[in-house]
GROMACS .gro file of C-alpha atoms in nm:
model
  207
    1MET     CA    1  -0.095  10.643  -0.004
    2VAL     CA    2   0.071  10.933   0.179
    3ASP     CA    3  -0.259  11.122   0.197
    4LYS     CA    4  -0.429  10.819   0.352
    5GLY     CA    5  -0.155  10.770   0.611
    6LEU     CA    6  -0.056  10.428   0.478
    7VAL     CA    7   0.319  10.496   0.468
    8ARG     CA    8   0.553  10.636   0.730
    9ARG     CA    9   0.849  10.871   0.718
   10MET     CA   10   0.768  10.993   0.368
   11MET     CA   11   0.739  11.364   0.296
   12LEU     CA   12   0.633  11.510  -0.037
   13THR     CA   13   0.796  11.846  -0.091
   14ARG     CA   14   0.664  11.902  -0.442
   15ARG     CA   15   0.396  11.741  -0.650
   16GLN     CA   16   0.361  11.732  -1.023
   17HIS     CA   17   0.060  11.617  -1.216
   18ASP     CA   18   0.226  11.541  -1.548
   19VAL     CA   19   0.049  11.290  -1.769
   20CYS     CA   20   0.247  10.965  -1.800
   21ASP     CA   21   0.215  10.842  -2.159
   22ALA     CA   22   0.311  10.486  -2.062
   23CYS     CA   23   0.048  10.482  -1.786
   24GLN     CA   24  -0.221  10.606  -2.025
   25LEU     CA   25  -0.126  10.331  -2.271
   26GLY     CA   26  -0.145  10.067  -2.002
   27LYS     CA   27  -0.491  10.180  -1.889
   28GLN     CA   28  -0.650  10.149  -2.232
   29ASN     CA   29  -0.903   9.867  -2.241
   30LYS     CA   30  -1.254   9.787  -2.353
   31LYS     CA   31  -1.554   9.955  -2.197
   32SER     CA   32  -1.633   9.798  -1.861
   33HIS     CA   33  -1.965   9.634  -1.778
   34ARG     CA   34  -2.217   9.814  -1.563
   35LYS     CA   35  -2.135   9.756  -1.199
   36LYS     CA   36  -2.377   9.537  -1.009
   37LEU     CA   37  -2.449   9.518  -0.639
   38ASP     CA   38  -2.192   9.284  -0.484
   39ARG     CA   39  -2.174   9.243  -0.112
   40GLY     CA   40  -1.855   9.044  -0.152
   41PRO     CA   41  -1.685   8.784   0.068
   42LYS     CA   42  -1.689   8.848   0.442
   43SER     CA   43  -1.369   8.662   0.536
   44PRO     CA   44  -1.039   8.541   0.385
   45ASN     CA   45  -1.063   8.233   0.162
   46GLN     CA   46  -1.442   8.248   0.143
   47VAL     CA   47  -1.412   8.284  -0.235
   48VAL     CA   48  -1.104   8.215  -0.447
   49TYR     CA   49  -1.111   8.343  -0.805
   50ALA     CA   50  -0.916   8.165  -1.078
   51ASP     CA   51  -0.875   8.271  -1.439
   52LEU     CA   52  -0.643   8.220  -1.734
   53PHE     CA   53  -0.506   8.512  -1.929
   54ILE     CA   54  -0.375   8.432  -2.278
   55PRO     CA   55  -0.097   8.668  -2.395
   56SER     CA   56  -0.082   8.773  -2.758
   57LYS     CA   57   0.088   8.548  -3.009
   58GLY     CA   58   0.446   8.634  -3.085
   59ASN     CA   59   0.504   8.763  -2.732
   60GLY     CA   60   0.873   8.675  -2.754
   61THR     CA   61   0.862   8.387  -2.505
   62ARG     CA   62   0.761   8.024  -2.482
   63PHE     CA   63   0.484   8.106  -2.233
   64GLU     CA   64   0.128   8.060  -2.354
   65ALA     CA   65  -0.088   8.149  -2.053
   66VAL     CA   66  -0.097   8.322  -1.716
   67LEU     CA   67  -0.297   8.166  -1.433
   68VAL     CA   68  -0.429   8.429  -1.191
   69LEU     CA   69  -0.547   8.319  -0.845
   70MET     CA   70  -0.699   8.574  -0.610
   71ASP     CA   71  -0.861   8.584  -0.268
   72GLY     CA   72  -1.193   8.763  -0.307
   73TYR     CA   73  -1.183   8.914   0.042
   74SER     CA   74  -0.838   9.074   0.051
   75ARG     CA   75  -0.782   9.087  -0.329
   76PHE     CA   76  -0.436   8.935  -0.271
   77ALA     CA   77  -0.328   8.775  -0.600
   78ILE     CA   78  -0.059   8.542  -0.726
   79ILE     CA   79   0.022   8.439  -1.082
   80HIS     CA   80   0.176   8.138  -1.252
   81ILE     CA   81   0.317   8.199  -1.600
   82LEU     CA   82   0.266   7.872  -1.787
   83THR     CA   83   0.434   7.708  -2.083
   84CYS     CA   84   0.138   7.468  -2.099
   85LYS     CA   85  -0.220   7.544  -1.993
   86SER     CA   86  -0.336   7.183  -1.966
   87SER     CA   87  -0.587   7.090  -1.698
   88ALA     CA   88  -0.320   6.887  -1.516
   89VAL     CA   89  -0.092   7.190  -1.482
   90VAL     CA   90  -0.376   7.424  -1.383
   91ASN     CA   91  -0.517   7.173  -1.132
   92LYS     CA   92  -0.177   7.137  -0.967
   93HIS     CA   93  -0.141   7.510  -0.911
   94ILE     CA   94  -0.497   7.551  -0.782
   95LYS     CA   95  -0.456   7.269  -0.529
   96GLU     CA   96  -0.122   7.407  -0.412
   97TYR     CA   97  -0.268   7.756  -0.375
   98ILE     CA   98  -0.566   7.639  -0.168
   99LEU     CA   99  -0.347   7.443   0.074
  100TRP     CA  100  -0.103   7.735   0.096
  101ALA     CA  101  -0.380   7.992   0.152
  102GLU     CA  102  -0.535   7.787   0.429
  103ARG     CA  103  -0.199   7.738   0.598
  104GLN     CA  104  -0.139   8.114   0.591
  105ALA     CA  105  -0.486   8.196   0.726
  106GLY     CA  106  -0.518   7.904   0.967
  107ARG     CA  107  -0.424   7.538   0.979
  108ASN     CA  108  -0.383   7.293   0.694
  109ARG     CA  109  -0.686   7.075   0.615
  110SER     CA  110  -0.460   6.787   0.504
  111LEU     CA  111  -0.348   6.745   0.867
  112GLY     CA  112  -0.705   6.701   0.981
  113GLU     CA  113  -0.694   7.014   1.194
  114HIS     CA  114  -0.955   7.285   1.234
  115SER     CA  115  -0.906   7.586   1.009
  116THR     CA  116  -1.081   7.915   1.074
  117TYR     CA  117  -1.048   8.028   0.714
  118ARG     CA  118  -1.094   7.728   0.488
  119VAL     CA  119  -1.160   7.787   0.120
  120GLN     CA  120  -1.536   7.762   0.067
  121GLN     CA  121  -1.581   7.847  -0.301
  122VAL     CA  122  -1.366   7.853  -0.613
  123LEU     CA  123  -1.501   8.066  -0.896
  124THR     CA  124  -1.385   7.997  -1.253
  125ASP     CA  125  -1.514   8.003  -1.608
  126LYS     CA  126  -1.638   7.685  -1.776
  127GLY     CA  127  -1.317   7.608  -1.967
  128GLY     CA  128  -1.180   7.256  -1.970
  129GLU     CA  129  -0.874   7.368  -1.776
  130PHE     CA  130  -1.101   7.440  -1.478
  131VAL     CA  131  -1.389   7.196  -1.526
  132ASN     CA  132  -1.273   6.834  -1.529
  133GLY     CA  133  -1.312   6.515  -1.333
  134ASP     CA  134  -0.985   6.545  -1.142
  135ILE     CA  135  -1.038   6.888  -0.990
  136ASP     CA  136  -1.414   6.842  -0.944
  137GLY     CA  137  -1.349   6.525  -0.744
  138TRP     CA  138  -1.089   6.705  -0.533
  139TYR     CA  139  -1.329   6.991  -0.460
  140SER     CA  140  -1.601   6.744  -0.362
  141ALA     CA  141  -1.368   6.553  -0.128
  142TYR     CA  142  -1.278   6.872   0.058
  143GLY     CA  143  -1.626   7.025   0.062
  144ILE     CA  144  -1.540   7.312  -0.173
  145GLU     CA  145  -1.813   7.454  -0.396
  146HIS     CA  146  -1.704   7.511  -0.755
  147VAL     CA  147  -1.892   7.809  -0.902
  148LYS     CA  148  -1.872   7.822  -1.282
  149VAL     CA  149  -1.961   8.137  -1.474
  150GLY     CA  150  -2.002   8.206  -1.845
  151PRO     CA  151  -1.729   8.349  -2.070
  152LYS     CA  152  -1.900   8.692  -2.077
  153SER     CA  153  -1.914   8.727  -1.700
  154SER     CA  154  -1.611   8.952  -1.647
  155GLN     CA  155  -1.834   9.187  -1.451
  156LEU     CA  156  -1.887   8.906  -1.198
  157ASN     CA  157  -1.536   8.765  -1.194
  158LEU     CA  158  -1.293   8.989  -1.006
  159CYS     CA  159  -1.005   8.779  -1.132
  160GLU     CA  160  -1.068   8.879  -1.494
  161ARG     CA  161  -1.065   9.244  -1.398
  162THR     CA  162  -0.748   9.185  -1.199
  163HIS     CA  163  -0.558   9.036  -1.491
  164GLN     CA  164  -0.673   9.328  -1.707
  165SER     CA  165  -0.522   9.561  -1.448
  166LEU     CA  166  -0.201   9.358  -1.431
  167MET     CA  167  -0.170   9.356  -1.809
  168GLY     CA  168  -0.216   9.732  -1.814
  169MET     CA  169   0.061   9.776  -1.556
  170THR     CA  170   0.282   9.538  -1.753
  171LYS     CA  171   0.227   9.727  -2.080
  172ALA     CA  172   0.304  10.056  -1.908
  173MET     CA  173   0.628   9.927  -1.756
  174MET     CA  174   0.741   9.774  -2.084
  175ALA     CA  175   0.662  10.092  -2.278
  176GLN     CA  176   0.843  10.312  -2.026
  177SER     CA  177   1.150  10.090  -1.988
  178GLY     CA  178   1.209  10.012  -2.354
  179PHE     CA  179   1.302   9.655  -2.262
  180PRO     CA  180   1.261   9.377  -2.522
  181ARG     CA  181   0.921   9.209  -2.542
  182SER     CA  182   1.065   8.884  -2.408
  183LEU     CA  183   1.092   9.038  -2.060
  184TRP     CA  184   0.717   9.085  -2.015
  185PRO     CA  185   0.694   8.794  -1.764
  186GLU     CA  186   0.931   8.977  -1.528
  187ALA     CA  187   0.730   9.297  -1.569
  188MET     CA  188   0.408   9.112  -1.487
  189ARG     CA  189   0.559   8.954  -1.175
  190ASN     CA  190   0.663   9.301  -1.067
  191ALA     CA  191   0.310   9.427  -1.136
  192VAL     CA  192   0.169   9.160  -0.903
  193TYR     CA  193   0.421   9.253  -0.634
  194ILE     CA  194   0.312   9.618  -0.658
  195LYS     CA  195  -0.060   9.537  -0.667
  196ASN     CA  196  -0.037   9.337  -0.346
  197ARG     CA  197   0.126   9.630  -0.167
  198VAL     CA  198  -0.083   9.930  -0.266
  199TYR     CA  199  -0.415  10.054  -0.130
  200ASN     CA  200  -0.719   9.885  -0.284
  201MET     CA  201  -1.024  10.109  -0.320
  202GLY     CA  202  -1.264   9.813  -0.319
  203THR     CA  203  -1.150   9.672   0.015
  204GLN     CA  204  -1.016  10.001   0.154
  205ALA     CA  205  -0.705   9.815   0.266
  206ILE     CA  206  -0.371   9.684   0.141
  207PRO     CA  207  -0.391   9.317   0.030
   0.00000   0.00000   0.00000
């Protein structure tokens, strides 16, 4: 970030290129799919990605899922760590995120006002948490297109790749800190905070 001029008043007097064992552990994952041509969203809120990440059993907490919501244009992401991954809970968080995102980028649709950056598409998998009468009716009422992709479409769903990155960061922080496994939710929240504030190579900007 210093080399790209993204931070001020920071001077590096000495650099080391030591290999961080915890970082290498966090980066281990399955082989990625071949990249495909993707022109990507052209404006904020054009596409919102939503995906559920299921932590391993015996993770030391009562949480059973992590809902990741991400703006496809800026790659800004938020997470909700859930004790229940029912469609009602997931629907609630998606609706709240869409109204919040539109308020931040423009005006709120619920007030009947014009919004420059309304959510146009929501991309999810075909799981019952995302595909159900309640949320489909809500999308239809607000003119939002629900794009559903297959379970093997991680190469098309930026949100899946994002939660893989967040999990890698979380594993690295937990390995380095030596904290008990039960604190992984705090590490993941910290990972999201960091991700939203560092340079993204895909967008060539900071979310």
